[in-house]
PDB file of C-alpha atoms in Angstrom:
ATOM      1  CA  UNK R   1      18.557 123.283 -41.216  1.00 41.00           C
ATOM      2  CA  UNK R   2      19.886 120.352 -43.208  1.00 56.00           C
ATOM      3  CA  UNK R   3      23.272 120.344 -44.882  1.00 86.00           C
ATOM      4  CA  UNK R   4      24.782 117.410 -46.521  1.00 94.00           C
ATOM      5  CA  UNK R   5      28.318 117.656 -47.897  1.00 95.00           C
ATOM      6  CA  UNK R   6      30.317 115.326 -50.126  1.00 95.00           C
ATOM      7  CA  UNK R   7      33.422 115.438 -52.234  1.00 91.00           C
ATOM      8  CA  UNK R   8      32.713 116.383 -55.792  1.00 92.00           C
ATOM      9  CA  UNK R   9      34.946 113.985 -57.731  1.00 96.00           C
ATOM     10  CA  UNK R  10      36.524 110.576 -57.347  1.00 97.00           C
ATOM     11  CA  UNK R  11      38.622 108.643 -59.908  1.00 97.00           C
ATOM     12  CA  UNK R  12      39.189 105.025 -59.445  1.00 97.00           C
ATOM     13  CA  UNK R  13      40.848 102.199 -61.363  1.00 97.00           C
ATOM     14  CA  UNK R  14      38.632  99.375 -62.501  1.00 97.00           C
ATOM     15  CA  UNK R  15      38.882  96.497 -60.064  1.00 97.00           C
ATOM     16  CA  UNK R  16      39.756  98.602 -57.129  1.00 97.00           C
ATOM     17  CA  UNK R  17      37.476  99.677 -54.245  1.00 97.00           C
ATOM     18  CA  UNK R  18      35.715 103.120 -54.319  1.00 96.00           C
ATOM     19  CA  UNK R  19      35.027 105.010 -51.063  1.00 97.00           C
ATOM     20  CA  UNK R  20      32.641 107.917 -51.201  1.00 97.00           C
ATOM     21  CA  UNK R  21      32.346 110.005 -48.109  1.00 97.00           C
ATOM     22  CA  UNK R  22      29.514 112.247 -46.842  1.00 96.00           C
ATOM     23  CA  UNK R  23      28.866 114.394 -43.777  1.00 96.00           C
ATOM     24  CA  UNK R  24      25.437 115.606 -42.640  1.00 93.00           C
ATOM     25  CA  UNK R  25      24.306 117.931 -39.940  1.00 89.00           C
ATOM     26  CA  UNK R  26      20.824 116.836 -38.928  1.00 84.00           C
ATOM     27  CA  UNK R  27      21.163 114.639 -35.923  1.00 79.00           C
ATOM     28  CA  UNK R  28      17.466 113.657 -36.013  1.00 82.00           C
ATOM     29  CA  UNK R  29      17.760 112.020 -39.388  1.00 81.00           C
ATOM     30  CA  UNK R  30      16.199 108.609 -39.340  1.00 86.00           C
ATOM     31  CA  UNK R  31      17.692 107.179 -42.450  1.00 93.00           C
ATOM     32  CA  UNK R  32      20.751 107.820 -44.507  1.00 94.00           C
ATOM     33  CA  UNK R  33      20.777 106.986 -48.250  1.00 96.00           C
ATOM     34  CA  UNK R  34      22.962 106.439 -51.203  1.00 97.00           C
ATOM     35  CA  UNK R  35      21.443 107.039 -54.657  1.00 97.00           C
ATOM     36  CA  UNK R  36      23.171 106.691 -58.022  1.00 97.00           C
ATOM     37  CA  UNK R  37      22.482 108.815 -61.065  1.00 95.00           C
ATOM     38  CA  UNK R  38      23.566 108.022 -64.585  1.00 93.00           C
ATOM     39  CA  UNK R  39      23.519 110.667 -67.317  1.00 87.00           C
ATOM     40  CA  UNK R  40      20.079 111.664 -68.395  1.00 81.00           C
ATOM     41  CA  UNK R  41      18.470 109.373 -65.902  1.00 84.00           C
ATOM     42  CA  UNK R  42      16.640 109.722 -62.582  1.00 87.00           C
ATOM     43  CA  UNK R  43      17.947 108.600 -59.191  1.00 94.00           C
ATOM     44  CA  UNK R  44      18.336 104.974 -58.355  1.00 95.00           C
ATOM     45  CA  UNK R  45      18.119 103.908 -54.801  1.00 95.00           C
ATOM     46  CA  UNK R  46      21.255 101.953 -53.989  1.00 96.00           C
ATOM     47  CA  UNK R  47      20.994 101.380 -50.298  1.00 96.00           C
ATOM     48  CA  UNK R  48      20.018 103.041 -47.011  1.00 94.00           C
ATOM     49  CA  UNK R  49      20.808 102.582 -43.434  1.00 95.00           C
ATOM     50  CA  UNK R  50      18.690 103.165 -40.395  1.00 93.00           C
ATOM     51  CA  UNK R  51      20.368 105.721 -37.998  1.00 90.00           C
ATOM     52  CA  UNK R  52      20.788 103.199 -35.143  1.00 91.00           C
ATOM     53  CA  UNK R  53      22.937 100.949 -37.288  1.00 93.00           C
ATOM     54  CA  UNK R  54      26.683 101.427 -37.901  1.00 94.00           C
ATOM     55  CA  UNK R  55      27.143  99.082 -40.946  1.00 96.00           C
ATOM     56  CA  UNK R  56      25.125  97.560 -43.786  1.00 96.00           C
ATOM     57  CA  UNK R  57      26.480  95.320 -46.487  1.00 96.00           C
ATOM     58  CA  UNK R  58      24.734  94.441 -49.707  1.00 93.00           C
ATOM     59  CA  UNK R  59      26.731  92.457 -52.367  1.00 95.00           C
ATOM     60  CA  UNK R  60      29.553  94.867 -53.474  1.00 97.00           C
ATOM     61  CA  UNK R  61      28.231  97.790 -51.453  1.00 97.00           C
ATOM     62  CA  UNK R  62      29.248  98.511 -47.891  1.00 97.00           C
ATOM     63  CA  UNK R  63      27.737 101.426 -45.911  1.00 97.00           C
ATOM     64  CA  UNK R  64      29.423 102.672 -42.779  1.00 97.00           C
ATOM     65  CA  UNK R  65      27.703 105.128 -40.461  1.00 96.00           C
ATOM     66  CA  UNK R  66      29.397 107.046 -37.609  1.00 94.00           C
ATOM     67  CA  UNK R  67      26.541 108.742 -35.970  1.00 92.00           C
ATOM     68  CA  UNK R  68      28.798 110.533 -33.401  1.00 91.00           C
ATOM     69  CA  UNK R  69      30.702 112.336 -36.191  1.00 93.00           C
ATOM     70  CA  UNK R  70      27.685 112.356 -38.613  1.00 93.00           C
ATOM     71  CA  UNK R  71      29.749 110.684 -41.209  1.00 95.00           C
ATOM     72  CA  UNK R  72      28.543 108.302 -43.827  1.00 96.00           C
ATOM     73  CA  UNK R  73      30.586 106.342 -46.397  1.00 97.00           C
ATOM     74  CA  UNK R  74      29.815 104.007 -49.240  1.00 98.00           C
ATOM     75  CA  UNK R  75      32.366 101.421 -50.307  1.00 98.00           C
ATOM     76  CA  UNK R  76      31.969  99.773 -53.722  1.00 97.00           C
ATOM     77  CA  UNK R  77      34.125  96.641 -54.022  1.00 98.00           C
ATOM     78  CA  UNK R  78      35.636  95.588 -57.392  1.00 97.00           C
ATOM     79  CA  UNK R  79      34.682  98.795 -59.166  1.00 97.00           C
ATOM     80  CA  UNK R  80      33.330  98.335 -62.662  1.00 96.00           C
ATOM     81  CA  UNK R  81      33.029 100.698 -65.621  1.00 95.00           C
ATOM     82  CA  UNK R  82      29.265 100.570 -65.035  1.00 94.00           C
ATOM     83  CA  UNK R  83      29.745 102.095 -61.757  1.00 96.00           C
ATOM     84  CA  UNK R  84      30.672 105.436 -63.389  1.00 97.00           C
ATOM     85  CA  UNK R  85      28.027 107.815 -62.208  1.00 97.00           C
ATOM     86  CA  UNK R  86      27.050 110.526 -59.739  1.00 97.00           C
ATOM     87  CA  UNK R  87      26.419 109.270 -56.301  1.00 98.00           C
ATOM     88  CA  UNK R  88      24.275 111.283 -53.891  1.00 97.00           C
ATOM     89  CA  UNK R  89      24.191 111.021 -50.141  1.00 96.00           C
ATOM     90  CA  UNK R  90      20.937 111.932 -48.574  1.00 96.00           C
ATOM     91  CA  UNK R  91      19.375 112.100 -45.047  1.00 93.00           C
ATOM     92  CA  UNK R  92      15.917 111.702 -44.335  1.00 91.00           C
ATOM     93  CA  UNK R  93      13.019 111.883 -41.843  1.00 83.00           C
ATOM     94  CA  UNK R  94       9.525 110.487 -42.776  1.00 79.00           C
ATOM     95  CA  UNK R  95       8.856 112.400 -46.028  1.00 86.00           C
ATOM     96  CA  UNK R  96      11.764 114.634 -46.909  1.00 91.00           C
ATOM     97  CA  UNK R  97      15.134 113.758 -48.218  1.00 94.00           C
ATOM     98  CA  UNK R  98      17.990 116.291 -48.186  1.00 94.00           C
ATOM     99  CA  UNK R  99      20.712 115.567 -50.767  1.00 96.00           C
ATOM    100  CA  UNK R 100      24.336 116.532 -51.144  1.00 96.00           C
ATOM    101  CA  UNK R 101      25.508 117.858 -54.288  1.00 96.00           C
ATOM    102  CA  UNK R 102      26.797 114.482 -55.535  1.00 96.00           C
ATOM    103  CA  UNK R 103      30.230 112.822 -56.077  1.00 97.00           C
ATOM    104  CA  UNK R 104      31.118 112.105 -59.646  1.00 97.00           C
ATOM    105  CA  UNK R 105      32.887 108.761 -59.809  1.00 97.00           C
ATOM    106  CA  UNK R 106      35.000 107.938 -62.928  1.00 97.00           C
ATOM    107  CA  UNK R 107      36.271 104.522 -63.404  1.00 97.00           C
ATOM    108  CA  UNK R 108      39.344 104.239 -65.502  1.00 94.00           C
ATOM    109  CA  UNK R 109      40.675 101.120 -67.170  1.00 89.00           C
TER     110      UNK R 109
ATOM    111  CA  UNK V   1       7.666  98.869 -66.783  1.00 56.00           C
ATOM    112  CA  UNK V   2       6.402  99.193 -63.267  1.00 80.00           C
ATOM    113  CA  UNK V   3       8.545 102.140 -62.201  1.00 93.00           C
ATOM    114  CA  UNK V   4       7.659 105.764 -61.736  1.00 96.00           C
ATOM    115  CA  UNK V   5       6.831 107.426 -65.014  1.00 96.00           C
ATOM    116  CA  UNK V   6       6.940 111.186 -65.831  1.00 97.00           C
ATOM    117  CA  UNK V   7       5.657 113.022 -68.869  1.00 97.00           C
ATOM    118  CA  UNK V   8       6.896 114.875 -70.789  1.00 97.00           C
ATOM    119  CA  UNK V   9      10.587 114.054 -70.514  1.00 96.00           C
ATOM    120  CA  UNK V  10      11.592 117.434 -71.909  1.00 97.00           C
ATOM    121  CA  UNK V  11       9.763 120.689 -72.153  1.00 98.00           C
ATOM    122  CA  UNK V  12      11.011 123.954 -73.707  1.00 98.00           C
ATOM    123  CA  UNK V  13       9.030 127.012 -73.162  1.00 98.00           C
ATOM    124  CA  UNK V  14       9.119 130.768 -73.343  1.00 98.00           C
ATOM    125  CA  UNK V  15       9.318 132.905 -70.338  1.00 98.00           C
ATOM    126  CA  UNK V  16       5.806 133.810 -69.079  1.00 97.00           C
ATOM    127  CA  UNK V  17       4.188 130.628 -70.318  1.00 98.00           C
ATOM    128  CA  UNK V  18       2.556 128.072 -68.154  1.00 98.00           C
ATOM    129  CA  UNK V  19       3.597 124.443 -68.061  1.00 98.00           C
ATOM    130  CA  UNK V  20       2.247 121.213 -66.540  1.00 98.00           C
ATOM    131  CA  UNK V  21       4.073 118.068 -65.756  1.00 98.00           C
ATOM    132  CA  UNK V  22       2.517 114.677 -64.899  1.00 98.00           C
ATOM    133  CA  UNK V  23       3.936 111.895 -62.627  1.00 98.00           C
ATOM    134  CA  UNK V  24       2.506 108.375 -62.431  1.00 97.00           C
ATOM    135  CA  UNK V  25       3.805 106.570 -59.330  1.00 97.00           C
ATOM    136  CA  UNK V  26       4.210 102.911 -58.748  1.00 96.00           C
ATOM    137  CA  UNK V  27       0.791 101.454 -58.517  1.00 93.00           C
ATOM    138  CA  UNK V  28       0.731 100.396 -54.840  1.00 88.00           C
ATOM    139  CA  UNK V  29       2.538 103.484 -53.582  1.00 94.00           C
ATOM    140  CA  UNK V  30       0.431 105.896 -51.681  1.00 94.00           C
ATOM    141  CA  UNK V  31       3.099 108.605 -51.026  1.00 96.00           C
ATOM    142  CA  UNK V  32       4.308 110.897 -53.770  1.00 97.00           C
ATOM    143  CA  UNK V  33       6.970 113.524 -53.777  1.00 97.00           C
ATOM    144  CA  UNK V  34       8.213 116.206 -56.114  1.00 97.00           C
ATOM    145  CA  UNK V  35      11.847 117.464 -56.204  1.00 97.00           C
ATOM    146  CA  UNK V  36      13.781 119.967 -58.250  1.00 97.00           C
ATOM    147  CA  UNK V  37      17.314 119.457 -59.393  1.00 95.00           C
ATOM    148  CA  UNK V  38      19.445 122.103 -60.916  1.00 95.00           C
ATOM    149  CA  UNK V  39      22.742 121.490 -62.742  1.00 91.00           C
ATOM    150  CA  UNK V  40      25.532 120.235 -60.494  1.00 90.00           C
ATOM    151  CA  UNK V  41      23.304 120.045 -57.392  1.00 93.00           C
ATOM    152  CA  UNK V  42      21.368 117.375 -55.712  1.00 94.00           C
ATOM    153  CA  UNK V  43      17.564 117.276 -55.759  1.00 96.00           C
ATOM    154  CA  UNK V  44      15.677 119.707 -53.429  1.00 96.00           C
ATOM    155  CA  UNK V  45      12.356 118.781 -51.918  1.00 96.00           C
ATOM    156  CA  UNK V  46       9.323 120.671 -53.196  1.00 96.00           C
ATOM    157  CA  UNK V  47       6.165 118.821 -51.917  1.00 96.00           C
ATOM    158  CA  UNK V  48       4.739 115.616 -50.581  1.00 95.00           C
ATOM    159  CA  UNK V  49       1.319 113.889 -50.886  1.00 96.00           C
ATOM    160  CA  UNK V  50      -0.068 111.022 -48.889  1.00 95.00           C
ATOM    161  CA  UNK V  51      -2.932 109.750 -50.965  1.00 94.00           C
ATOM    162  CA  UNK V  52      -4.707 112.815 -52.300  1.00 94.00           C
ATOM    163  CA  UNK V  53      -3.611 115.148 -49.374  1.00 94.00           C
ATOM    164  CA  UNK V  54      -0.739 117.469 -49.832  1.00 94.00           C
ATOM    165  CA  UNK V  55       0.874 117.319 -46.477  1.00 93.00           C
ATOM    166  CA  UNK V  56       4.079 119.360 -46.890  1.00 92.00           C
ATOM    167  CA  UNK V  57       5.258 122.174 -49.080  1.00 93.00           C
ATOM    168  CA  UNK V  58       8.751 123.539 -49.295  1.00 92.00           C
ATOM    169  CA  UNK V  59       9.260 127.288 -49.116  1.00 90.00           C
ATOM    170  CA  UNK V  60      10.831 126.735 -52.623  1.00 86.00           C
ATOM    171  CA  UNK V  61       7.288 126.161 -53.906  1.00 87.00           C
ATOM    172  CA  UNK V  62       6.358 129.797 -54.662  1.00 89.00           C
ATOM    173  CA  UNK V  63       2.797 130.783 -55.374  1.00 93.00           C
ATOM    174  CA  UNK V  64       3.436 130.294 -59.120  1.00 96.00           C
ATOM    175  CA  UNK V  65       3.830 126.589 -58.388  1.00 96.00           C
ATOM    176  CA  UNK V  66       0.843 124.265 -57.675  1.00 96.00           C
ATOM    177  CA  UNK V  67       0.757 120.448 -57.275  1.00 97.00           C
ATOM    178  CA  UNK V  68      -2.302 118.220 -57.252  1.00 96.00           C
ATOM    179  CA  UNK V  69      -3.041 114.474 -56.854  1.00 96.00           C
ATOM    180  CA  UNK V  70      -6.800 114.496 -57.293  1.00 92.00           C
ATOM    181  CA  UNK V  71      -7.590 110.779 -56.937  1.00 88.00           C
ATOM    182  CA  UNK V  72      -4.564 109.752 -54.971  1.00 87.00           C
ATOM    183  CA  UNK V  73      -2.900 108.159 -58.056  1.00 92.00           C
ATOM    184  CA  UNK V  74      -1.183 110.373 -60.584  1.00 97.00           C
ATOM    185  CA  UNK V  75       0.030 113.861 -59.701  1.00 98.00           C
ATOM    186  CA  UNK V  76       0.571 117.096 -61.771  1.00 98.00           C
ATOM    187  CA  UNK V  77       2.835 119.949 -61.112  1.00 98.00           C
ATOM    188  CA  UNK V  78       2.019 123.220 -62.899  1.00 98.00           C
ATOM    189  CA  UNK V  79       4.233 126.299 -63.025  1.00 97.00           C
ATOM    190  CA  UNK V  80       2.527 129.489 -63.975  1.00 97.00           C
ATOM    191  CA  UNK V  81       4.273 132.585 -65.630  1.00 97.00           C
ATOM    192  CA  UNK V  82       7.528 130.572 -65.997  1.00 97.00           C
ATOM    193  CA  UNK V  83      10.823 132.386 -65.363  1.00 97.00           C
ATOM    194  CA  UNK V  84      14.385 131.484 -66.634  1.00 96.00           C
ATOM    195  CA  UNK V  85      15.219 130.464 -63.011  1.00 95.00           C
ATOM    196  CA  UNK V  86      12.666 127.691 -63.205  1.00 97.00           C
ATOM    197  CA  UNK V  87      14.833 125.818 -65.665  1.00 97.00           C
ATOM    198  CA  UNK V  88      15.624 122.625 -63.968  1.00 97.00           C
ATOM    199  CA  UNK V  89      14.972 118.858 -63.848  1.00 96.00           C
ATOM    200  CA  UNK V  90      11.686 118.211 -62.057  1.00 97.00           C
ATOM    201  CA  UNK V  91      11.735 114.743 -60.405  1.00 97.00           C
ATOM    202  CA  UNK V  92       8.896 112.813 -58.880  1.00 97.00           C
ATOM    203  CA  UNK V  93       9.292 109.899 -56.431  1.00 97.00           C
ATOM    204  CA  UNK V  94       6.899 107.501 -54.805  1.00 97.00           C
ATOM    205  CA  UNK V  95       6.906 105.187 -51.902  1.00 95.00           C
ATOM    206  CA  UNK V  96       4.792 102.792 -49.835  1.00 92.00           C
ATOM    207  CA  UNK V  97       6.594 103.453 -46.601  1.00 89.00           C
ATOM    208  CA  UNK V  98       8.256 106.459 -44.958  1.00 84.00           C
ATOM    209  CA  UNK V  99      11.808 105.580 -46.158  1.00 86.00           C
ATOM    210  CA  UNK V 100      12.085 104.081 -49.485  1.00 92.00           C
ATOM    211  CA  UNK V 101      11.605 106.726 -52.270  1.00 95.00           C
ATOM    212  CA  UNK V 102      11.825 105.504 -55.874  1.00 95.00           C
ATOM    213  CA  UNK V 103      12.381 108.116 -58.532  1.00 96.00           C
ATOM    214  CA  UNK V 104      11.192 108.648 -61.939  1.00 96.00           C
ATOM    215  CA  UNK V 105      13.395 109.752 -64.845  1.00 95.00           C
ATOM    216  CA  UNK V 106      12.485 113.358 -64.486  1.00 96.00           C
ATOM    217  CA  UNK V 107      11.112 116.155 -66.732  1.00 97.00           C
ATOM    218  CA  UNK V 108      13.782 118.634 -67.955  1.00 97.00           C
ATOM    219  CA  UNK V 109      12.356 122.031 -68.263  1.00 98.00           C
ATOM    220  CA  UNK V 110      14.115 124.738 -70.256  1.00 98.00           C
ATOM    221  CA  UNK V 111      12.654 128.378 -70.063  1.00 98.00           C
ATOM    222  CA  UNK V 112      13.881 130.586 -72.919  1.00 96.00           C
TER     223      UNK V 112
END
């Protein structure tokens, strides 16, 4: 079965980099994802990486994938107050996404 | 707004009542998904449609739950004889390919 784990909380100072980590168990996952959820809102697709890649960069976001260790990370550079949210890691194949429980990121001034 | 829309946004019902939620996907998306999210957890997959065909159903989707997508456009999720354990956020997502799912704002169900 699928199991995605991530740490529950992260506190970061405004302007610093945030790193959110995730581990997954399904080695057949085709894509790995990061979604953002703000209070009372649905999930926003931030970025995703194909399983045969090891890095993807998109503006302030950098995704690193270690397929051997089944470890995924999301780095947010120059973290802003608007980055405060819950970040979900997910693995997917074709139609089904399996999510972790989410990491609550709090940005302090 | 061309995103996924869901109605109603909030629903409060009494135990034993039936409820129905609607999802309107992004217009060119032929794939549609339903997920359920409980407090403090990530979303859990419920079911998947490609056009009007329901191709996958999770074991979480008990016989009290039914989903339809009659014309391959909007979808409905009905819960019969609601139970307090059905209280959750019900999320709909759509996509035009196998890997980019875009989520709606969700319908929050509270069963009293």
